[in-house]
PDB file of C-alpha atoms and ligand atoms in Angstrom:
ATOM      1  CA  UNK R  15      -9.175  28.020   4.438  1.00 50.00           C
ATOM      2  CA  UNK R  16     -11.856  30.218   3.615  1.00 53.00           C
ATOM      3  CA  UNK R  17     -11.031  29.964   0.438  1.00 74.00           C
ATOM      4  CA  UNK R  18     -11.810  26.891  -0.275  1.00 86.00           C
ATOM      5  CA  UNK R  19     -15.342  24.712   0.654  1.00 93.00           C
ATOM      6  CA  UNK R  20     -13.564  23.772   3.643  1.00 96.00           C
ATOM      7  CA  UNK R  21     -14.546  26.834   5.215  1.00 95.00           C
ATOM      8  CA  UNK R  22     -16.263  25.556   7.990  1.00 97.00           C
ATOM      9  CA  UNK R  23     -13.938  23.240  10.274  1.00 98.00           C
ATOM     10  CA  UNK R  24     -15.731  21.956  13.805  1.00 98.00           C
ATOM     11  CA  UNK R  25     -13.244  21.624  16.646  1.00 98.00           C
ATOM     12  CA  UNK R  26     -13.948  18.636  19.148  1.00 98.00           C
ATOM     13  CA  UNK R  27     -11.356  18.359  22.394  1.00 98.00           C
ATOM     14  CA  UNK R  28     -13.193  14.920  22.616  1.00 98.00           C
ATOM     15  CA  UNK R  29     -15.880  13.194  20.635  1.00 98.00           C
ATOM     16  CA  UNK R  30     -16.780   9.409  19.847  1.00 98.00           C
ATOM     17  CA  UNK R  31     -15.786   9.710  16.415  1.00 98.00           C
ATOM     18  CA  UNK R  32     -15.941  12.684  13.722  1.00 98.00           C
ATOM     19  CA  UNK R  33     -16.816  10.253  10.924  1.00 98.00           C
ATOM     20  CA  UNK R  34     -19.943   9.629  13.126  1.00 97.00           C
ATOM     21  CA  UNK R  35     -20.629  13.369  13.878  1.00 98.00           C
ATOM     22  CA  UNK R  36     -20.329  13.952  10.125  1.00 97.00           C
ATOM     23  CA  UNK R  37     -22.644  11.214   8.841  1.00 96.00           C
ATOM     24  CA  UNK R  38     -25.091  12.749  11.389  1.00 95.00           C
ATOM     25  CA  UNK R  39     -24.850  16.394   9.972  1.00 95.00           C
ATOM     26  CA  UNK R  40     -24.934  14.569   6.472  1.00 94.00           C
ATOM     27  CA  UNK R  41     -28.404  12.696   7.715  1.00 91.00           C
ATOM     28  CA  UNK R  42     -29.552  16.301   8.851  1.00 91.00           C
ATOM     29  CA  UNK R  43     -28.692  18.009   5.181  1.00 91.00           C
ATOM     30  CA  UNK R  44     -25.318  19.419   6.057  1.00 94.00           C
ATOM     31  CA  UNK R  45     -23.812  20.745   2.857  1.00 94.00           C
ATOM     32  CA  UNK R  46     -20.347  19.079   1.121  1.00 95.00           C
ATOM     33  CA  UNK R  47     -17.239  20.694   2.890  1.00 97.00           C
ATOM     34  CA  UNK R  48     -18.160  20.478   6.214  1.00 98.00           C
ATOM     35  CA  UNK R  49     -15.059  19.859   8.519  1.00 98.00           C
ATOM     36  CA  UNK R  50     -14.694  17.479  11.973  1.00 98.00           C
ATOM     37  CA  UNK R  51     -11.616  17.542  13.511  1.00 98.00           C
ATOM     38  CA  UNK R  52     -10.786  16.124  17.029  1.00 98.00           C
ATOM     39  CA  UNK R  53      -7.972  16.519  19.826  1.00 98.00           C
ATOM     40  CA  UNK R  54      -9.413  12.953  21.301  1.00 98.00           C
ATOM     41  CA  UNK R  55     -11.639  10.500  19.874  1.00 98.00           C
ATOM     42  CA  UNK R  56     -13.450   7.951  22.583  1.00 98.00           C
ATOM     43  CA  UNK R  57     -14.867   5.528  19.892  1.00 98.00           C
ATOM     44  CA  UNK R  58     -12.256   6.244  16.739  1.00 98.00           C
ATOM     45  CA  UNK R  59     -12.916   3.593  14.154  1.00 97.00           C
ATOM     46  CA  UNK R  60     -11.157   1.602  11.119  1.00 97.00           C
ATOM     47  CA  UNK R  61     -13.317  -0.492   8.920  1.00 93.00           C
ATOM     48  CA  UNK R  62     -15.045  -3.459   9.594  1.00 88.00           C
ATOM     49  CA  UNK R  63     -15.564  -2.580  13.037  1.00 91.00           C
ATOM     50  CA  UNK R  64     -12.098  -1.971  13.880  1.00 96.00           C
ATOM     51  CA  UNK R  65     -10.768   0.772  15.883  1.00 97.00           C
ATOM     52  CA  UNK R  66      -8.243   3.739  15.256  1.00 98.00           C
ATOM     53  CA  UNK R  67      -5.910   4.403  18.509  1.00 96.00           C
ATOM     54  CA  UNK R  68      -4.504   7.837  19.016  1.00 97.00           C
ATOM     55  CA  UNK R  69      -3.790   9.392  22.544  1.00 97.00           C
ATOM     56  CA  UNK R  70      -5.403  13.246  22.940  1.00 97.00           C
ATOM     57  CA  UNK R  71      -3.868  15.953  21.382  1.00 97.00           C
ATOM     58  CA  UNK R  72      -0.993  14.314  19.222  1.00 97.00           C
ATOM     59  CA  UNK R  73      -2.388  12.877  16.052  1.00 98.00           C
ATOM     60  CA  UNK R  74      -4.640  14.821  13.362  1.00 98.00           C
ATOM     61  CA  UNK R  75      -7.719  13.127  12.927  1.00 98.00           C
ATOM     62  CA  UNK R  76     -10.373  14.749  11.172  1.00 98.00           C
ATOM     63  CA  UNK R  77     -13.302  13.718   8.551  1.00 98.00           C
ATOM     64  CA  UNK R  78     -14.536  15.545   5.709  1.00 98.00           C
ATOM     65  CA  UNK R  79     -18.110  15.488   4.305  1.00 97.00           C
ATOM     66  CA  UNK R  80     -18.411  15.278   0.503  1.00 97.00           C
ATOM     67  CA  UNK R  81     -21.314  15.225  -1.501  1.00 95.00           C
ATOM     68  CA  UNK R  82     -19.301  13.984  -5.161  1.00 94.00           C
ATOM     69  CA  UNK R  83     -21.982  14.040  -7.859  1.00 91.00           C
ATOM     70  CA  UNK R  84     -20.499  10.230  -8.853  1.00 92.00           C
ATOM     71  CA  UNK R  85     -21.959   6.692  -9.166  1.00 88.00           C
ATOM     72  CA  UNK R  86     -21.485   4.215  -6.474  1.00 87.00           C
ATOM     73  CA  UNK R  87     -19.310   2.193  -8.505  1.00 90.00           C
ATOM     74  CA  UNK R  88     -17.224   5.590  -8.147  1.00 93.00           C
ATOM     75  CA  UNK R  89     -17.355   6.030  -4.325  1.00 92.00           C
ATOM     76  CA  UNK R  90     -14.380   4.476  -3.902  1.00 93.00           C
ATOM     77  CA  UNK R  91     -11.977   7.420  -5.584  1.00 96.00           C
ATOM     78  CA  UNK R  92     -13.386   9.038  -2.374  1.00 97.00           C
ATOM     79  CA  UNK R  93     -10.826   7.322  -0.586  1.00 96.00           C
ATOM     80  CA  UNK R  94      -7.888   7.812  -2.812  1.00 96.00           C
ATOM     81  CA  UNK R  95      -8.726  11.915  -2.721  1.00 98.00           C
ATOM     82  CA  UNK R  96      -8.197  11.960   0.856  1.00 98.00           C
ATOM     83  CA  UNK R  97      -5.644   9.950   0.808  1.00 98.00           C
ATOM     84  CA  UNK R  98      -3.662  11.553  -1.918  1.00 98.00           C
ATOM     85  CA  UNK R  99      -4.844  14.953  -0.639  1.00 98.00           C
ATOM     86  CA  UNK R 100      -2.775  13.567   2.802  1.00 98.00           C
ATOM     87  CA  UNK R 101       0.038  12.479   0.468  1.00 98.00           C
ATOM     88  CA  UNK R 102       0.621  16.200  -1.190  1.00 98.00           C
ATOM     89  CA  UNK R 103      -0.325  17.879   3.132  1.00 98.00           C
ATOM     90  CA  UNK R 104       3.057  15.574   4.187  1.00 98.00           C
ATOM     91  CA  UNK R 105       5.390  17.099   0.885  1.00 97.00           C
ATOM     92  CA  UNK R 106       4.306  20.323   2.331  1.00 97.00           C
ATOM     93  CA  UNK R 107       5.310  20.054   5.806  1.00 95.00           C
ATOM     94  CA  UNK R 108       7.946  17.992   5.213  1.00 95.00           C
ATOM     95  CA  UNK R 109       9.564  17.363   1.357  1.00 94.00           C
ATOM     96  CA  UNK R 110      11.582  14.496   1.976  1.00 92.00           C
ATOM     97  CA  UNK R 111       9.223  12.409   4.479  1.00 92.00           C
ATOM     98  CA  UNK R 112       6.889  12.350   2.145  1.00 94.00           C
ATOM     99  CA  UNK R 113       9.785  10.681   0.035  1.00 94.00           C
ATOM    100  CA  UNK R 114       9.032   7.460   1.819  1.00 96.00           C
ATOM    101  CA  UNK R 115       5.758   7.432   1.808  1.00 98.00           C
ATOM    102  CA  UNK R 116       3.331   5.376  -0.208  1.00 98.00           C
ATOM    103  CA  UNK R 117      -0.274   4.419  -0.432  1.00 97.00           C
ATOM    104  CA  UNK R 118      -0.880   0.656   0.239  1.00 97.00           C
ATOM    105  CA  UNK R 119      -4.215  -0.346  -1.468  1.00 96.00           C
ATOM    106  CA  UNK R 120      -7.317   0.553  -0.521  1.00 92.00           C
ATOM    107  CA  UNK R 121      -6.680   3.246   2.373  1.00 93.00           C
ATOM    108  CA  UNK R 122      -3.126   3.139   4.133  1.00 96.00           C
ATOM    109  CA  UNK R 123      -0.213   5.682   4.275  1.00 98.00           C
ATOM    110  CA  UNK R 124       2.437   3.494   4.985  1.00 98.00           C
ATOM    111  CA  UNK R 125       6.568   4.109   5.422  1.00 97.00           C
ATOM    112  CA  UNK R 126       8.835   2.579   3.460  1.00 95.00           C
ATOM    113  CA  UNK R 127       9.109  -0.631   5.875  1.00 94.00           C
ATOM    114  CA  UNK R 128       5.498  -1.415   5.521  1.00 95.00           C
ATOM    115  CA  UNK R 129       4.923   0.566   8.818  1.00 97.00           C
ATOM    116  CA  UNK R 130       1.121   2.522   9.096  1.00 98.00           C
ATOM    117  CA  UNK R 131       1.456   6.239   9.298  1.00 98.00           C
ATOM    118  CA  UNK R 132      -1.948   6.856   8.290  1.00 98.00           C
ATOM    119  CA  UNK R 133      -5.848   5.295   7.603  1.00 98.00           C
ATOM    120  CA  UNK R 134      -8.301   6.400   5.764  1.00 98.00           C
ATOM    121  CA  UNK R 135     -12.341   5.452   6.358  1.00 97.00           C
ATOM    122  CA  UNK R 136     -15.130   5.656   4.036  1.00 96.00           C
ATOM    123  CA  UNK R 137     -18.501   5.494   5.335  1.00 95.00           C
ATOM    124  CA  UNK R 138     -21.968   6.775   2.850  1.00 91.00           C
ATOM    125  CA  UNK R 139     -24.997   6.615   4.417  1.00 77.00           C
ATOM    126  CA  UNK R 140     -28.464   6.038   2.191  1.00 66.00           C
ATOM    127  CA  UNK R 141     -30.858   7.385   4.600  1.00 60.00           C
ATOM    128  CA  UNK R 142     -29.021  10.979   4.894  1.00 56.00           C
ATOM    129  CA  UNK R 143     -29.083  10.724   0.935  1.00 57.00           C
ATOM    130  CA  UNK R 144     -32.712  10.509   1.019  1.00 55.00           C
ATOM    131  CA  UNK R 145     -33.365  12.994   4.135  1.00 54.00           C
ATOM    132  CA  UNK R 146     -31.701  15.507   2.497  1.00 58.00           C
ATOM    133  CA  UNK R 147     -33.519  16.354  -0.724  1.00 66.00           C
ATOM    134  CA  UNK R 148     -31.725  17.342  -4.053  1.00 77.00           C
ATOM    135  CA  UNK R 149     -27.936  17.427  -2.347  1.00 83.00           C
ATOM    136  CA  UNK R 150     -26.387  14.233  -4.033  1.00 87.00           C
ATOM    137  CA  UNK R 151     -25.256  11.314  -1.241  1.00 91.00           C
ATOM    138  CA  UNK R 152     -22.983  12.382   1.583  1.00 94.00           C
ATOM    139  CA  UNK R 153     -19.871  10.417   1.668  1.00 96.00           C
ATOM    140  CA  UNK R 154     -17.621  10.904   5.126  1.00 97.00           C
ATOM    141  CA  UNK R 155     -13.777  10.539   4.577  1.00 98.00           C
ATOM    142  CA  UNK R 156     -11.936  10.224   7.633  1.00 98.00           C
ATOM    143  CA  UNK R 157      -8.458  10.026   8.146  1.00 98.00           C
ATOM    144  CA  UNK R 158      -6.199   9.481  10.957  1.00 98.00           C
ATOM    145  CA  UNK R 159      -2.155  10.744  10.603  1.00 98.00           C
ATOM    146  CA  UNK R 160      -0.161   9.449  13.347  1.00 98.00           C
ATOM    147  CA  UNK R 161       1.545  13.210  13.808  1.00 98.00           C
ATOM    148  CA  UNK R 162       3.396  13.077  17.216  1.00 98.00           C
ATOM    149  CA  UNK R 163       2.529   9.658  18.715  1.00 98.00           C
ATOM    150  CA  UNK R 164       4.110   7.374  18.668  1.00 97.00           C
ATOM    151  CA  UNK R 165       7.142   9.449  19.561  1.00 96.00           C
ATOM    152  CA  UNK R 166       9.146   5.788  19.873  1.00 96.00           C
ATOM    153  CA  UNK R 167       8.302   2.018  19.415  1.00 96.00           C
ATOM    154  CA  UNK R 168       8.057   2.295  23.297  1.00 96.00           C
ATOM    155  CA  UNK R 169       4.863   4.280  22.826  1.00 96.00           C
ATOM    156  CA  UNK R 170       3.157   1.270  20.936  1.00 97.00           C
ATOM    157  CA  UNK R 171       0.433  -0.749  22.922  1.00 96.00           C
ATOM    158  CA  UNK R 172       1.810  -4.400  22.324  1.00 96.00           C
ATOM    159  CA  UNK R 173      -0.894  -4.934  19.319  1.00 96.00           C
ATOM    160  CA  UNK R 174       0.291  -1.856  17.234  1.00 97.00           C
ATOM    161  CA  UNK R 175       4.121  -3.423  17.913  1.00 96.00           C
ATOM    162  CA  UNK R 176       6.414  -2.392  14.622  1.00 95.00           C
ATOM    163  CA  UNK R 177       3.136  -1.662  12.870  1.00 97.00           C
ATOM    164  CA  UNK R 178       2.913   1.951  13.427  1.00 98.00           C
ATOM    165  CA  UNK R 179       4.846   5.034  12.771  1.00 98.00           C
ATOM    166  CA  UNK R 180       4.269   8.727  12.773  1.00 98.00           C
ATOM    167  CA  UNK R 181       5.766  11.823  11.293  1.00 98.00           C
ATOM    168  CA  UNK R 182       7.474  12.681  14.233  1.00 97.00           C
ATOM    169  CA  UNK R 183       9.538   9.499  13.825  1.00 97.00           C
ATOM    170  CA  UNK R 184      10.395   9.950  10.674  1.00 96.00           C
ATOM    171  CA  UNK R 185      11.263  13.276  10.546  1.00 96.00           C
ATOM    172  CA  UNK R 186      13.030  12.950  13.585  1.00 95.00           C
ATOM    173  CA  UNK R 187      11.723  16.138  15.454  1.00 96.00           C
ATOM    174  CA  UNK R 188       7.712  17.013  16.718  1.00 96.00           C
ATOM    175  CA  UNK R 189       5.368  18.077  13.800  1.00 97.00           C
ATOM    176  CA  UNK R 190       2.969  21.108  13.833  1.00 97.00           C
ATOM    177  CA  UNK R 191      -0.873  19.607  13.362  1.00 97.00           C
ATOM    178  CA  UNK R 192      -2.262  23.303  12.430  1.00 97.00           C
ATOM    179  CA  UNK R 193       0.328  23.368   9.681  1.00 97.00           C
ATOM    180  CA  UNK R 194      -0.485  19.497   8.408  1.00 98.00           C
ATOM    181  CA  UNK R 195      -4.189  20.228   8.747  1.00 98.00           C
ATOM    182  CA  UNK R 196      -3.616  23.437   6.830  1.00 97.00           C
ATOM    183  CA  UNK R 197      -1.919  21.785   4.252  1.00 97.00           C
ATOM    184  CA  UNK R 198      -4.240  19.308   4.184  1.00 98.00           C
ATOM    185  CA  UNK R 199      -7.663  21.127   3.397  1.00 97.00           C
ATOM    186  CA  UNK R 200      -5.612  23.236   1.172  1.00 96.00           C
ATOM    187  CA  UNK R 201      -4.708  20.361  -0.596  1.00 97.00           C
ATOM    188  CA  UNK R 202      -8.055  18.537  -0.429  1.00 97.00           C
ATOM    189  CA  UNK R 203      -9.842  21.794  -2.571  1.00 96.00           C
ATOM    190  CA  UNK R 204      -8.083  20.397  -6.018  1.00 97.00           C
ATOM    191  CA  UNK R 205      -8.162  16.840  -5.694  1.00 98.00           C
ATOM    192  CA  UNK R 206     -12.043  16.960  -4.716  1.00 97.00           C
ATOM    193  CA  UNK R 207     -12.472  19.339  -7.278  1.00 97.00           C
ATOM    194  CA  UNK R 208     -11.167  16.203  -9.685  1.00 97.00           C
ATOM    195  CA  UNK R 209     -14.382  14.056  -8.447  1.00 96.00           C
ATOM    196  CA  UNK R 210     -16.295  16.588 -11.015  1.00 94.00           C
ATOM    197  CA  UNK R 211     -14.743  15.726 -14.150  1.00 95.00           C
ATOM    198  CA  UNK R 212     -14.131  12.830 -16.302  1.00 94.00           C
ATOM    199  CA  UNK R 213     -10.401  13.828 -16.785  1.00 96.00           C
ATOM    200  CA  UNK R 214     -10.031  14.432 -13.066  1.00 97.00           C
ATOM    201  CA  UNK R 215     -11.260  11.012 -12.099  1.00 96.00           C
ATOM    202  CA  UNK R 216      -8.540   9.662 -14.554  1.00 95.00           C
ATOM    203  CA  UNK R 217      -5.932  12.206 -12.683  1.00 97.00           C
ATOM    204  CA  UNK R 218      -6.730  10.596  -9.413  1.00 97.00           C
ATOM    205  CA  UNK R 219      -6.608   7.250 -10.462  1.00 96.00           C
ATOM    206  CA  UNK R 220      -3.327   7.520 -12.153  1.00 96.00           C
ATOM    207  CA  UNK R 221      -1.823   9.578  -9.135  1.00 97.00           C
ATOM    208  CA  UNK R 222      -3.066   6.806  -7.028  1.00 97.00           C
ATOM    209  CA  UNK R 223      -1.444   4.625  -9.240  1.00 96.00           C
ATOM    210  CA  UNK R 224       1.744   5.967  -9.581  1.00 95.00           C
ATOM    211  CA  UNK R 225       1.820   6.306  -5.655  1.00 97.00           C
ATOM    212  CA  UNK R 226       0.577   3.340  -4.673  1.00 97.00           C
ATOM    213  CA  UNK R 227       3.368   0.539  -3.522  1.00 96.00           C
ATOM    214  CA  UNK R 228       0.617  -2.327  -4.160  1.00 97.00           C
ATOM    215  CA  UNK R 229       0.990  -2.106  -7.761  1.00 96.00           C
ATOM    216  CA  UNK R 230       3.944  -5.005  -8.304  1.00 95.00           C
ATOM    217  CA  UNK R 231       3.319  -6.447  -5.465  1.00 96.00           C
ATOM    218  CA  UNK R 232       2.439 -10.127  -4.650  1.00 97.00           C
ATOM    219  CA  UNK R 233      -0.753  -9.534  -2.454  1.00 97.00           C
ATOM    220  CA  UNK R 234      -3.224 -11.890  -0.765  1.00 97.00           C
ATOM    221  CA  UNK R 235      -7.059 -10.164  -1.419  1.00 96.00           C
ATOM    222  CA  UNK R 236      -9.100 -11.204   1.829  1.00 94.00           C
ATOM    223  CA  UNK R 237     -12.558 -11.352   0.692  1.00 92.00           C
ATOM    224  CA  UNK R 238     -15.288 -11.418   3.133  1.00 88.00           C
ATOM    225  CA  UNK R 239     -15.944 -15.284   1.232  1.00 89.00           C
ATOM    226  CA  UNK R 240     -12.691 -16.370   1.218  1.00 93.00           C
ATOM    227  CA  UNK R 241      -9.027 -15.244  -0.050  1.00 95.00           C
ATOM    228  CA  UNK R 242      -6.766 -14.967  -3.077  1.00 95.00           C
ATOM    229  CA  UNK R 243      -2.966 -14.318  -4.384  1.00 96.00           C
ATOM    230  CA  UNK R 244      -1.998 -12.631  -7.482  1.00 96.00           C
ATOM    231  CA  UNK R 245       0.308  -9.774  -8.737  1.00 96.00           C
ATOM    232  CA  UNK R 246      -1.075  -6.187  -8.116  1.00 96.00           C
ATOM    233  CA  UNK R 247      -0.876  -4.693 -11.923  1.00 96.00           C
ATOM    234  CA  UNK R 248      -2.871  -1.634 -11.480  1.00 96.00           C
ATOM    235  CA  UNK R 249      -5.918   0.998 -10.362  1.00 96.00           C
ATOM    236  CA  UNK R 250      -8.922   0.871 -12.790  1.00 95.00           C
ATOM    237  CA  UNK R 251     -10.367   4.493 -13.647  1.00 93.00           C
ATOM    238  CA  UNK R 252     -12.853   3.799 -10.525  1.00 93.00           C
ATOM    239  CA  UNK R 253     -10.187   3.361  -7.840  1.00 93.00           C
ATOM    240  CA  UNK R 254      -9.837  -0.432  -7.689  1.00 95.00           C
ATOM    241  CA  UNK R 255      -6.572  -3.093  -7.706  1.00 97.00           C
ATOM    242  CA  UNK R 256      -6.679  -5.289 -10.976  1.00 97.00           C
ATOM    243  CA  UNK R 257      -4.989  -7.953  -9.698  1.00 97.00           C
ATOM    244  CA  UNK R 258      -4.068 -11.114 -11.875  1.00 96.00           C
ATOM    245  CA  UNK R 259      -3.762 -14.704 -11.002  1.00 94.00           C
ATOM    246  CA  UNK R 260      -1.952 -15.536 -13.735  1.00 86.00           C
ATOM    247  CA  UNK R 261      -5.139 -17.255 -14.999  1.00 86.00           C
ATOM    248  CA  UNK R 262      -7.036 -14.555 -14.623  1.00 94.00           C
ATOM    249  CA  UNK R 263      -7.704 -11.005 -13.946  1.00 96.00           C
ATOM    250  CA  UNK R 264      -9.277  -9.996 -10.812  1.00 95.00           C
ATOM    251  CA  UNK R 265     -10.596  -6.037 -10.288  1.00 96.00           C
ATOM    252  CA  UNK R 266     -10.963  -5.778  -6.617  1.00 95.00           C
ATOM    253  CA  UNK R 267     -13.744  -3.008  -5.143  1.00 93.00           C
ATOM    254  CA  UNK R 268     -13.299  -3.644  -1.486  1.00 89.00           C
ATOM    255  CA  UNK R 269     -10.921  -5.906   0.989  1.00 87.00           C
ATOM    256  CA  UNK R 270      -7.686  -6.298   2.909  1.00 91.00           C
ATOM    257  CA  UNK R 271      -5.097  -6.543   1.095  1.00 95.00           C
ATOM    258  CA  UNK R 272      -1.689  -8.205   2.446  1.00 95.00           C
ATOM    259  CA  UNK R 273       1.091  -7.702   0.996  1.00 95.00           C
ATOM    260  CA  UNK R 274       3.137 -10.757   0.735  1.00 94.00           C
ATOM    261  CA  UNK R 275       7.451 -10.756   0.239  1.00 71.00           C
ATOM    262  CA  UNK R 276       8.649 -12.900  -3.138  1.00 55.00           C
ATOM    263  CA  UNK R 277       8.175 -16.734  -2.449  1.00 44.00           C
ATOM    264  CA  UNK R 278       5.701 -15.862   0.580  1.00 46.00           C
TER     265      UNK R 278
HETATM  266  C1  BT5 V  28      -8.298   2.508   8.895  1.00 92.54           C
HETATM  267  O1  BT5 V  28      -9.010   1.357   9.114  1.00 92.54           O
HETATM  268  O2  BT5 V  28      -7.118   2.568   8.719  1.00 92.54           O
HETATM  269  C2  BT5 V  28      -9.154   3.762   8.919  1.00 92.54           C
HETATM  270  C3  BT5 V  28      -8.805   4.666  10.065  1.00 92.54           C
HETATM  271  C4  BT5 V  28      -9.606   5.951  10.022  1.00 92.54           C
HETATM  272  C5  BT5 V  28      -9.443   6.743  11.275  1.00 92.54           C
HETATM  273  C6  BT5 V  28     -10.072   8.103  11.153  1.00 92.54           C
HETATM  274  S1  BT5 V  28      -9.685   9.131  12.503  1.00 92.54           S
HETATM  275  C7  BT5 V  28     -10.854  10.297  12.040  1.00 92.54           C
HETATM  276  C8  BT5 V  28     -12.057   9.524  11.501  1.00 92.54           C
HETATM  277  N1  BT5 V  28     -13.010   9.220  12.545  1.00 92.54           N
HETATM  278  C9  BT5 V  28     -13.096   7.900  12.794  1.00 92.54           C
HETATM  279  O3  BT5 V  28     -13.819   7.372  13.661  1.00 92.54           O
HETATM  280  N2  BT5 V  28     -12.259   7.227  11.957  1.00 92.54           N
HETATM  281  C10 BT5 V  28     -11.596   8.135  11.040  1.00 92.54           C
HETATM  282  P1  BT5 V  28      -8.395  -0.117   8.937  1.00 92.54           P
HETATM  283  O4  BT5 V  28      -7.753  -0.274   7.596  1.00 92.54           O
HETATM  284  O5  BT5 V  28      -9.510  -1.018   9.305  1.00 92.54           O
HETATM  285  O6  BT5 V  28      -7.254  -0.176  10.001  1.00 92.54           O
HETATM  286  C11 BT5 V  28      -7.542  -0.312  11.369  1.00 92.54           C
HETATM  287  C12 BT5 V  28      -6.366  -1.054  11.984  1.00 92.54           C
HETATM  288  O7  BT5 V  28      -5.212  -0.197  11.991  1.00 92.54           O
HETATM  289  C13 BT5 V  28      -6.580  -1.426  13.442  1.00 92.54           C
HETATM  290  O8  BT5 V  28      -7.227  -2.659  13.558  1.00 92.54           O
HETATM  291  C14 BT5 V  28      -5.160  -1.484  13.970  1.00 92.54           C
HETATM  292  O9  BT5 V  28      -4.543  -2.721  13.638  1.00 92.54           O
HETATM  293  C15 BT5 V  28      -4.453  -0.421  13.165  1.00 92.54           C
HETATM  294  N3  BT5 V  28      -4.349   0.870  13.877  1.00 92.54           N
HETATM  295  C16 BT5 V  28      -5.182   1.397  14.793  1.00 92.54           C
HETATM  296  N4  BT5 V  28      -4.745   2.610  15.175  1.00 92.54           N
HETATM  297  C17 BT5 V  28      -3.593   2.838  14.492  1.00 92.54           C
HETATM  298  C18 BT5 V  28      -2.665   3.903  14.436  1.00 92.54           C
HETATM  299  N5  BT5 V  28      -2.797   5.014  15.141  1.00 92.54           N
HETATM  300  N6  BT5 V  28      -1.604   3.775  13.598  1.00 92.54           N
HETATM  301  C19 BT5 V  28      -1.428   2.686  12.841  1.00 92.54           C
HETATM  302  N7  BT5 V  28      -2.275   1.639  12.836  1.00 92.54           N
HETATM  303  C20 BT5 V  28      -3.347   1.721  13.655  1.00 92.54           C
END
């Protein structure tokens, strides 16, 4: 990868969690392109303060550390790089998986049953952007793929129960991490390189869109003050689900969405 600004990739057999390493190098002026990735993480976490599960030394779960020269109202096409970037890493390894895989609004890989096969976190931090002088605000991108685990359903602690998957399942036979996280920062160079432009913000948003299995759904937004249903109809350029009510048009920044099945 030394080709590309992800040059410099940190191994970990076991950390807390390598968005929490990276927001720490961000604080102390780390540059963009820094690379965490861990066999084991003791304190993995989701958003709003939930946790990621993976057992050591199956899953790839590594964060990046970006410093996009974008507005905050852009931060969220942060997301959708990685996540697209993990999209194009899957076609690579494995050209029909990736077949039947889709991004569910704001941050999941999910299988064509609905199951999770991958998340993606977000975290910025103010401080760093203000410790480290003229580098524009770090943004950490983490992602967890479920790679090898779970191998079957049976693997599943009783909470993650038909709401997991990995690539192992679907392909049917164990998948190489060095070649997915190959893949991956290989993939990762371009669609970063779209956070510089105008035109590559649009590309990003309308891959996102065109990937994305929210758009056409019937989805419940779960706001942190309170919930709503509409029809997902699309990304706006800055990453979000316009979603409309029929009365009216909703563009959602942040929140769970669910999706719901007709008449639900
Ligand atoms: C996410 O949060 O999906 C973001 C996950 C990001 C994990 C990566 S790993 C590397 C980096 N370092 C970190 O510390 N984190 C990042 P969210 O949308 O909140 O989903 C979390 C929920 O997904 C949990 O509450 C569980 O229900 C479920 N979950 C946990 N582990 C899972 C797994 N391995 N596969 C599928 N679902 C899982």
């Amino acid at each position: 990868m030394s080709q590309t600004r992800f040059a410099d990739v940190r191994r970990f057999e076991s950390i807390d969690s390598t968005n929490r390493y990276l927001l720490d190098e961000a604080r102390a002026g780390a540059p963009e392109g820094v690379v965490a990735v861990a066999d084991h993480q003791t304190a993995g976490r989701g958003r709003l303060g939930r946790s990621w599960e993976a057992p050591s030394g199956a899953n790839l779960l590594l964060s990046v550390l970006l410093r996009p020269a974008i507005g905050p109202g852009e931060r969220h096409l942060t997301t959708t790089t990685v996540a697209l970037a993990a999209l194009d890493a899957i076609g690579v390894v494995d050209p029909r998986a990736v077949t039947d895989v889709s991004i569910k609004w704001p941050n999941d890989l999910v299988e064509s049953s609905g199951r999770k096969l991958a998340g993606v976190l977000a975290e910025s931090d103010l401080v760093s952007a203000a410790a480290a002088d003229g580098l524009p605000p770090p943004v950490v991108v983490g992602i967890g793929i479920n790679v090898n685990w779970p191998a079957t359903d049976a693997d599943l602690p009783p909470e993650l129960a038909g709401l997991a998957v990995s690539l192992c399942q679907m392909i049917g036979a164990p998948v190489d991490r060095e070649a997915l996280l190959a893949a991956l920062l290989g993939a990762l160079e371009p669609r970063v390189g779209d956070l510089d432009s105008v035109e590559g913000r649009a590309r990003l948003a309308g891959d996102m869109a065109s990937h994305c299995s929210t758009i056409g759904t019937r989805v419940r937004v779960d706001l942190p003050d309170g919930s709503f249903e509409g029809t997902a109809t699309a990304i706006s350029p800055e990453g979000h689900l316009v979603v409309t009510t029929g009365e009216t048009t909703r563009t959602v920044a942040a929140g769970d969405v669910v999706h719901l099945r007709p008449g639900s």
